[in-house]
Tab-separated table of C-alpha atoms and ligand atoms in Angstrom:
chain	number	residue	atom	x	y	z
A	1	UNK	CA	-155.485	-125.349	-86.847
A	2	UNK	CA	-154.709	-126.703	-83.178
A	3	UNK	CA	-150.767	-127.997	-83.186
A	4	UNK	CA	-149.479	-130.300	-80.608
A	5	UNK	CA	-146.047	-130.739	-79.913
A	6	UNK	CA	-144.924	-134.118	-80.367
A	7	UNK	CA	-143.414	-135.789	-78.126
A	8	UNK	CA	-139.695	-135.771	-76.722
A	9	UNK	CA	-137.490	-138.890	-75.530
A	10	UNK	CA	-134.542	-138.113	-74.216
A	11	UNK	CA	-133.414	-141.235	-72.703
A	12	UNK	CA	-132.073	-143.576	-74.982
A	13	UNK	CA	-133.315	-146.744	-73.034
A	14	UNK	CA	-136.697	-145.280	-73.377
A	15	UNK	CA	-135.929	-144.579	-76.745
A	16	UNK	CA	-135.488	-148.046	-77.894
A	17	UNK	CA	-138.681	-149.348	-75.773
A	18	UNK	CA	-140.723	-146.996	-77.531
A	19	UNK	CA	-139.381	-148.339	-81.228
A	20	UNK	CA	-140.130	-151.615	-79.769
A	21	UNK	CA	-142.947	-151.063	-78.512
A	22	UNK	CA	-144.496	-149.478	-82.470
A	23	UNK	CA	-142.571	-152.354	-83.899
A	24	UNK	CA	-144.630	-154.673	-82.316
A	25	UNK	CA	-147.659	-153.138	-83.361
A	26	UNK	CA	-146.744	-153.852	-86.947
A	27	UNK	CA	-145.653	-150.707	-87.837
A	28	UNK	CA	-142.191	-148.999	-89.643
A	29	UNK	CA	-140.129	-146.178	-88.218
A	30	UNK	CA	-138.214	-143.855	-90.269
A	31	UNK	CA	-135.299	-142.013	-88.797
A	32	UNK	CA	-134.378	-138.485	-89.933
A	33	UNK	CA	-130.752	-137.461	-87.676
A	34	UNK	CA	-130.550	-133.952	-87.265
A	35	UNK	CA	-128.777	-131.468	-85.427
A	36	UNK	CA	-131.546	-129.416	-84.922
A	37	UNK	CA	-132.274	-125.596	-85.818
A	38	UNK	CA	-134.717	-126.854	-87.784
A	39	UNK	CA	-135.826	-125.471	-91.461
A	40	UNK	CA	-137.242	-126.249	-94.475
A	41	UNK	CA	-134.433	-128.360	-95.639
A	42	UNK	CA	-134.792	-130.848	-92.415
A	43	UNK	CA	-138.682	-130.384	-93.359
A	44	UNK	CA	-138.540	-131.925	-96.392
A	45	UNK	CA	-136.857	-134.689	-94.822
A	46	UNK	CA	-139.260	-134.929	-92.548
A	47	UNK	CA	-142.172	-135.053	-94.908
A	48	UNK	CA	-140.710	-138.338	-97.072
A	49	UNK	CA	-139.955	-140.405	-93.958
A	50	UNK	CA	-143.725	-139.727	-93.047
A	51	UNK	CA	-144.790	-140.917	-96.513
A	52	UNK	CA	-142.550	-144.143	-96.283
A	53	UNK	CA	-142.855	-145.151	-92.813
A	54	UNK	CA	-145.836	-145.066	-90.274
A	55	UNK	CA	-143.792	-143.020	-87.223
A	56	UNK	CA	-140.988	-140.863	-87.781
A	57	UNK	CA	-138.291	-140.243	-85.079
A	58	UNK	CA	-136.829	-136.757	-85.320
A	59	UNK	CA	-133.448	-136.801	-83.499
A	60	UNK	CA	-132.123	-133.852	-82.200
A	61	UNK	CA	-128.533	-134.067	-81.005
A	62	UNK	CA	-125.505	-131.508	-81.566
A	63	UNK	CA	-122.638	-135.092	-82.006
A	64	UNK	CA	-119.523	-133.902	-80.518
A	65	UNK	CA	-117.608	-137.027	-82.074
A	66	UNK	CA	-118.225	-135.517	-85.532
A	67	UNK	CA	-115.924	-131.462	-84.678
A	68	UNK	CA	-112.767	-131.474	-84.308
A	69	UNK	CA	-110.914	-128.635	-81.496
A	70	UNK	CA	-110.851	-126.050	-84.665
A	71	UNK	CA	-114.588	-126.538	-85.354
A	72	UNK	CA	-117.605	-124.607	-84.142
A	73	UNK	CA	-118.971	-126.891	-81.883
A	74	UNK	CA	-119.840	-123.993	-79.309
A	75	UNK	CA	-121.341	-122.202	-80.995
A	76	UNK	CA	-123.563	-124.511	-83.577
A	77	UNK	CA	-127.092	-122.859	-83.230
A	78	UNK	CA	-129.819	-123.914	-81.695
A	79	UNK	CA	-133.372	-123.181	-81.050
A	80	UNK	CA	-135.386	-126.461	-79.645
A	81	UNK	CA	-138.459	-124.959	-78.675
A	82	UNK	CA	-138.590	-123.334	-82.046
A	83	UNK	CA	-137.743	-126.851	-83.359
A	84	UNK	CA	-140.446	-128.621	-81.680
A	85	UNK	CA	-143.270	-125.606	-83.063
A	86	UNK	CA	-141.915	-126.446	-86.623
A	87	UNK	CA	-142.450	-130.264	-86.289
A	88	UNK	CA	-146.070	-129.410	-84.093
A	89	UNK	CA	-146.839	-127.296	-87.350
A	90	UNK	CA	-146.486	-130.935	-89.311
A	91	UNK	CA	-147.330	-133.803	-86.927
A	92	UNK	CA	-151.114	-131.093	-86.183
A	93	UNK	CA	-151.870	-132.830	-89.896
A	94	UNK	CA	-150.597	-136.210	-88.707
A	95	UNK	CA	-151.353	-136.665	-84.700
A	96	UNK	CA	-149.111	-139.049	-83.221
A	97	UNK	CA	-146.634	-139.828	-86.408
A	98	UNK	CA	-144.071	-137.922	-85.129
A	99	UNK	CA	-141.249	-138.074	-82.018
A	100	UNK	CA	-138.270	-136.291	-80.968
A	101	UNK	CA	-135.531	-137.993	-79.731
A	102	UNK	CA	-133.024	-135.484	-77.757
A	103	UNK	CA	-130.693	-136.962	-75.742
A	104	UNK	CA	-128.196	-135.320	-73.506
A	105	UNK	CA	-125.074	-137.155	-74.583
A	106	UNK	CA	-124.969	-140.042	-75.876
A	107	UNK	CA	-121.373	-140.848	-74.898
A	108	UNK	CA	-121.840	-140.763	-71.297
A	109	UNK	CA	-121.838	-144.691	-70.325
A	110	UNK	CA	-123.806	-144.901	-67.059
A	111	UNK	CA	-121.201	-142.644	-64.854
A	112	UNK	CA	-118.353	-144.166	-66.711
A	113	UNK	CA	-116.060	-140.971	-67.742
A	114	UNK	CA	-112.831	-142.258	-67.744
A	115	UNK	CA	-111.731	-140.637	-65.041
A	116	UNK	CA	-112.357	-137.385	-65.650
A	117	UNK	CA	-114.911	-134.566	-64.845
A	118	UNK	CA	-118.075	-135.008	-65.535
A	119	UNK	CA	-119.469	-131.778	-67.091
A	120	UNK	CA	-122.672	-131.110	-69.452
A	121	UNK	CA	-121.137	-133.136	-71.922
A	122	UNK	CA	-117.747	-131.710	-71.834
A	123	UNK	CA	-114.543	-132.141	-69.946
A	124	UNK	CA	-113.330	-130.032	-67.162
A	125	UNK	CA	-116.364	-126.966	-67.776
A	126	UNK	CA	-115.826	-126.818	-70.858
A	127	UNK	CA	-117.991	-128.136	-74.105
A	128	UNK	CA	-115.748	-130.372	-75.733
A	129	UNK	CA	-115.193	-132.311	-79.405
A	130	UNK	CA	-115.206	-135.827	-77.554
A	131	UNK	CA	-112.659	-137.163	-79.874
A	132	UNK	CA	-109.618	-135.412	-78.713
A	133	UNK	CA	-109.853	-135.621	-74.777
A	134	UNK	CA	-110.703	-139.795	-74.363
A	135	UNK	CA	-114.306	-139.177	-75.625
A	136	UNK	CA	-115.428	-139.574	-71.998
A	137	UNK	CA	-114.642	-143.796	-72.097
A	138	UNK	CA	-115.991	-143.509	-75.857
A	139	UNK	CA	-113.251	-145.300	-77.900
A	140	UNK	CA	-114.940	-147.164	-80.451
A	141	UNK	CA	-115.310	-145.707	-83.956
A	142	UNK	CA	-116.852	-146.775	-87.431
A	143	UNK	CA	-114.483	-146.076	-90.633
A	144	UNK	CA	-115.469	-146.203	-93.641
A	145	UNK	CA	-111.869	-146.146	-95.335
A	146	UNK	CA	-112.114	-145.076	-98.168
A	147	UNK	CA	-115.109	-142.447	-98.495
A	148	UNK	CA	-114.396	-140.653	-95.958
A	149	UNK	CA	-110.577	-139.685	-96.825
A	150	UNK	CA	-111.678	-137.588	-100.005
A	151	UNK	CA	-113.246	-134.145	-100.556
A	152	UNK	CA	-114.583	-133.188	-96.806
A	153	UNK	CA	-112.776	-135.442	-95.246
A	154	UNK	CA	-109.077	-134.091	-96.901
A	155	UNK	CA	-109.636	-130.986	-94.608
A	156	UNK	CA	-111.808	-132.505	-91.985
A	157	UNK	CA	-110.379	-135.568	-90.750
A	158	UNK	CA	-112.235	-136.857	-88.110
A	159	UNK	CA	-115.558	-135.844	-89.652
A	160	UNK	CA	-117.025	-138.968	-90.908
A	161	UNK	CA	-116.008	-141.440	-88.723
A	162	UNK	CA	-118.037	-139.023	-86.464
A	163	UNK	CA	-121.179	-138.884	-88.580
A	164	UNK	CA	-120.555	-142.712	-89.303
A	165	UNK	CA	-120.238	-143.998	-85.780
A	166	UNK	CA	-123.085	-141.573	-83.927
A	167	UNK	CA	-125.270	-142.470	-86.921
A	168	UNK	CA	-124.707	-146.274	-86.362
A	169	UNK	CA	-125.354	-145.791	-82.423
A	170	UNK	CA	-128.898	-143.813	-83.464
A	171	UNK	CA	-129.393	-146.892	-85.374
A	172	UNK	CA	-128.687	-149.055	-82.847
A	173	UNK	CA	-131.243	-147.139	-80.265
A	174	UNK	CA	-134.034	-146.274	-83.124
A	175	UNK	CA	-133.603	-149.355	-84.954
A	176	UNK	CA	-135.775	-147.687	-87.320
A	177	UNK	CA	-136.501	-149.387	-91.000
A	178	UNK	CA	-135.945	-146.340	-93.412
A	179	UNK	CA	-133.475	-143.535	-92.521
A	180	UNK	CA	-133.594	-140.264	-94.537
A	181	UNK	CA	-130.391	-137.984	-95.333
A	182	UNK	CA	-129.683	-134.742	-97.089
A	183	UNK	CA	-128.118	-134.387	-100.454
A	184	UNK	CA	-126.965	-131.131	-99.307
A	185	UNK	CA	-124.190	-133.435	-97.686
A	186	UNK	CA	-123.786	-135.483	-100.782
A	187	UNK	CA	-120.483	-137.306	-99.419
A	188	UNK	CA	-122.095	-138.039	-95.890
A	189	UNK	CA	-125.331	-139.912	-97.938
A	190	UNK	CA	-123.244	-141.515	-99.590
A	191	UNK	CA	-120.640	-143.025	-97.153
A	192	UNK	CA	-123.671	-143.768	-94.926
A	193	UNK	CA	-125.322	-146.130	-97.730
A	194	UNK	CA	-121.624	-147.813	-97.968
A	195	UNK	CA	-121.580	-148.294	-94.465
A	196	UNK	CA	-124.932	-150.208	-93.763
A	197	UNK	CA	-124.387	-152.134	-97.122
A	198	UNK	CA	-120.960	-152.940	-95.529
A	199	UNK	CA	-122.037	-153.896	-91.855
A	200	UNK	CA	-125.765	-155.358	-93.085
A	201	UNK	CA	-127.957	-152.982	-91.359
A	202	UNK	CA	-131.499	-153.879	-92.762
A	203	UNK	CA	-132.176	-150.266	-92.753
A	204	UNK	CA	-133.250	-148.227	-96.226
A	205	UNK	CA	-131.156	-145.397	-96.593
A	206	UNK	CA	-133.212	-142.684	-98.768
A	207	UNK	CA	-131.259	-139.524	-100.157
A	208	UNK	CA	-133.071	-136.559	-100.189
A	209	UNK	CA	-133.232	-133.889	-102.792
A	210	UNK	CA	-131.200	-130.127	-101.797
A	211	UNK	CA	-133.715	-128.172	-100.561
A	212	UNK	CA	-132.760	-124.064	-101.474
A	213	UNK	CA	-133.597	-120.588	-100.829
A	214	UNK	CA	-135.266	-118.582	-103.886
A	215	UNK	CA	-131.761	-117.139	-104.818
A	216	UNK	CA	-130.557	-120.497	-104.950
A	217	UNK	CA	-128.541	-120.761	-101.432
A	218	UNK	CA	-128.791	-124.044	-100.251
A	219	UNK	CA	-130.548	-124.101	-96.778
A	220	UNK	CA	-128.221	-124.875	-94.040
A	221	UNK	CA	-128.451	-124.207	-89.931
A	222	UNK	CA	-125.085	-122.578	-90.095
A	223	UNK	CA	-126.147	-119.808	-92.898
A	224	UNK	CA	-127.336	-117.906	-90.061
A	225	UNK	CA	-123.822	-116.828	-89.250
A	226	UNK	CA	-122.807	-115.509	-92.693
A	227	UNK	CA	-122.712	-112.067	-92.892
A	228	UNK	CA	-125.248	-110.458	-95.058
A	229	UNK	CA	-122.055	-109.820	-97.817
A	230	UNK	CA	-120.952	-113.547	-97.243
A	231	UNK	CA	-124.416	-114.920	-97.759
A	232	UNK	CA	-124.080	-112.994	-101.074
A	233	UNK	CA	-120.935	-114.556	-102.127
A	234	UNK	CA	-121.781	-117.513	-100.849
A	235	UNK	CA	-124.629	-117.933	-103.946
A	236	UNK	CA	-121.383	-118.241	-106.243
A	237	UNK	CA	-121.319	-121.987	-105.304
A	238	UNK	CA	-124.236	-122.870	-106.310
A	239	UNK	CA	-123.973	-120.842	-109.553
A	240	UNK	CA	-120.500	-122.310	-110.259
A	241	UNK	CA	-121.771	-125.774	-110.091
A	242	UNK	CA	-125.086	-124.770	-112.299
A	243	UNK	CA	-122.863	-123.361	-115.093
A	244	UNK	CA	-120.584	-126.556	-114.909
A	245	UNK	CA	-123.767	-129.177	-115.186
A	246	UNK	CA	-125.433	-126.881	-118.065
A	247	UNK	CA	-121.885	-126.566	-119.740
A	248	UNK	CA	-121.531	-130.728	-119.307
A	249	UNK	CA	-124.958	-131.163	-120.455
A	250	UNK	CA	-123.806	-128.953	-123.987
A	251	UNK	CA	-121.040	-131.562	-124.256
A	252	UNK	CA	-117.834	-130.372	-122.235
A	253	UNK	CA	-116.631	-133.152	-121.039
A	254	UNK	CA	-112.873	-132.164	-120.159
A	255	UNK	CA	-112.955	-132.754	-116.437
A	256	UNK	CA	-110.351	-129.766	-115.994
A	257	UNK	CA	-112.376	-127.087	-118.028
A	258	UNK	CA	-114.922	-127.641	-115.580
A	259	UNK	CA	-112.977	-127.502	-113.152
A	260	UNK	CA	-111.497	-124.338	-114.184
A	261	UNK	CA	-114.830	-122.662	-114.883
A	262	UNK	CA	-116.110	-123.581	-111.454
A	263	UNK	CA	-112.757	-121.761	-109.909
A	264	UNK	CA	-113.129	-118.849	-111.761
A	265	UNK	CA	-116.232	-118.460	-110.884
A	266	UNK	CA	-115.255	-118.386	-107.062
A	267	UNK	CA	-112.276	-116.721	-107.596
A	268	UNK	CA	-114.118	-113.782	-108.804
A	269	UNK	CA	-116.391	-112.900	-105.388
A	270	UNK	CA	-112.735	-114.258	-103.446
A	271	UNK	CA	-113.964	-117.498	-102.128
A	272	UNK	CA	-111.686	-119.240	-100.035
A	273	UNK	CA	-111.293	-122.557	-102.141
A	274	UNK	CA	-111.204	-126.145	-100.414
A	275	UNK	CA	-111.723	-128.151	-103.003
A	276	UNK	CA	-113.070	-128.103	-106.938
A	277	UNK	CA	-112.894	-131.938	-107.789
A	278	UNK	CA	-114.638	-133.916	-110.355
A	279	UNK	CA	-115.397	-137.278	-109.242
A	280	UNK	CA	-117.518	-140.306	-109.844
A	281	UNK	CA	-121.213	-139.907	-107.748
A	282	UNK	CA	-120.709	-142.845	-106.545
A	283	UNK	CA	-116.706	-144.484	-105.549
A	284	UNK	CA	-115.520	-140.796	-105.281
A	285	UNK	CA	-112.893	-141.814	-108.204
B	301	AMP	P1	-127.868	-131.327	-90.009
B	301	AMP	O1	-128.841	-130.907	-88.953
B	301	AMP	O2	-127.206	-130.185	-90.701
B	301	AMP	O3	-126.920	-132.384	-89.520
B	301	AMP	O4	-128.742	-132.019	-91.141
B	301	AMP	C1	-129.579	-133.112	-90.861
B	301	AMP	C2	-130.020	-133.754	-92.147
B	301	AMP	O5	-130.728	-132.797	-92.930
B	301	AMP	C3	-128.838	-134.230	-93.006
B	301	AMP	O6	-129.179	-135.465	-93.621
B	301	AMP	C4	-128.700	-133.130	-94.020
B	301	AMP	O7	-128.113	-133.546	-95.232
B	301	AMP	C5	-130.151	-132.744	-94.226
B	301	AMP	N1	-130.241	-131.380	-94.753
B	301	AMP	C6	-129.711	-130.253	-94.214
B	301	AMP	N2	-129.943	-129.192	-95.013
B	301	AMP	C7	-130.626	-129.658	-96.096
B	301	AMP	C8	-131.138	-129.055	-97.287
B	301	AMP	N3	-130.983	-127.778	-97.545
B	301	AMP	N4	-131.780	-129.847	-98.164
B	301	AMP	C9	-131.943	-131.182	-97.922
B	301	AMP	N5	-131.469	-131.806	-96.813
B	301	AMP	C10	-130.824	-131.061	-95.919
């Protein structure tokens, strides 16, 4: 079969005129933000938005507001042109439905860079998280209070007001009607959904199931760098969690039993533990 790549925006002006410019031929845009290094997990994603809306918008964009100095913002993989074969592969069964938005850095303000060095999206050479050095003249950020202080964000504070506020400004250039997101990253969906019923954005958020390897590992861009014996131990998360819903669904209910089981579990191939918490699916009580 004869695949086309689709095609790439990177400017974000030309971004929006091309939304506008579908809109006002009647038809919907769905949204799915990635970070690229594409697999089956972003596929899946993918594949709903083009069953819900009639163009999807693939973004491609590595957010340094969302890693803090610790993080591996470096050193995140990537593979584009291996990204743009995997979408060809799809949009080959659907022409023109799909486009790939990859801008440079979307917190450059038209030469504004607060005085500093202007430098591949970094400050002074190097590839910077944007939050800690002035965020090149970036100093607006979207909170959402609450969410984003639990689980993830205990050990990760400046995570979600990352993933909140570049997910608002791909709104803002997309303005797409349906945006798709991972339950891999069960918090992020859901703080996302809080934040556009908070701020009215007349956008559908749709959560998407976890999509896994055969052994059960849930796909991830950043599995690449476990080591063949941490990949191995890394399946005790998902069995953990397995043998805590099949033990609920036999009628343990005592929150810390489960808990306990779920520990044990990692404890035994020497996880280092974040957090085991059992909380509502929705408030995060
Ligand atoms: P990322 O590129 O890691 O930022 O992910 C982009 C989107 O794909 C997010 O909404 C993720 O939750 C989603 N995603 C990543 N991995 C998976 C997976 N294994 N199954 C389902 N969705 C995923």
């Amino acid at each position: 079969m004869e695949t086309r790549e689709p095609e790439v925006i990177r400017d974000k002006e030309a971004m929006r005129r091309w939304s506008r410019g579908v809109r006002s031929q009647g038809k919907t845009i769905g949204l799915v933000p990635t970070m690229g290094f594409l697999h089956d997990g972003h596929l899946s994603l993918v594949h709903q938005s083009l069953s819900l809306a009639d163009v999807t918008v693939v973004s491609i964009y590595v957010n340094p507001g969302q890693f803090s100095p610790s993080e591996d913002l470096s050193t995140y993989p990537s593979d584009f042109s291996g990204d743009l074969a995997k979408l060809a592969a799809i949009s080959s069964s659907v022409s023109d439905a799909i486009v790939v938005f990859n801008p440079r850095n979307l917190y450059d303000y038209d030469g504004d860079h607060g005085g500093r060095k202007k430098t591949n999206g970094g400050v002074g050479g190097r590839v910077v998280s944007c939050v800690e050095e002035g965020g090149l003249g970036h100093e607006t950020w979207v909170r959402v209070e609450r969410l984003e202080k639990v689980l993830c964000g205990k050990s990760r504070p400046v995570f979600f007001r990352g993933v909140a506020t570049i997910v608002t400004k791909l709104f803002n250039i997309v303005e797409p009607d349906v945006a798709m997101f991972g339950k891999k990253d069960y918090q992020q969906w859901r703080i996302i959904q809080r934040m556009v019923r908070d701020l009215d954005f007349g956008i559908e958020i749709v959560g998407s199931d976890i999509a896994r390897e055969k052994d059960g590992l849930a796909m991830s861009s950043r599995n690449v760098h476990l080591s063949g014996e941490e990949r191995q131990r890394a399946l005790s998360i998902n069995r953990s969690l397995s043998m805590a819903k099949a033990s609920a669904a036999q009628g343990k209910t005592s929150c810390t039993e489960l808990k306990d089981m779920i520990i044990q579990e990692l404890v035994g191939v020497s996880a280092r533990i974040d957090y085991v918490e059992v909380r509502s699916i929705t408030t995060f009580t």
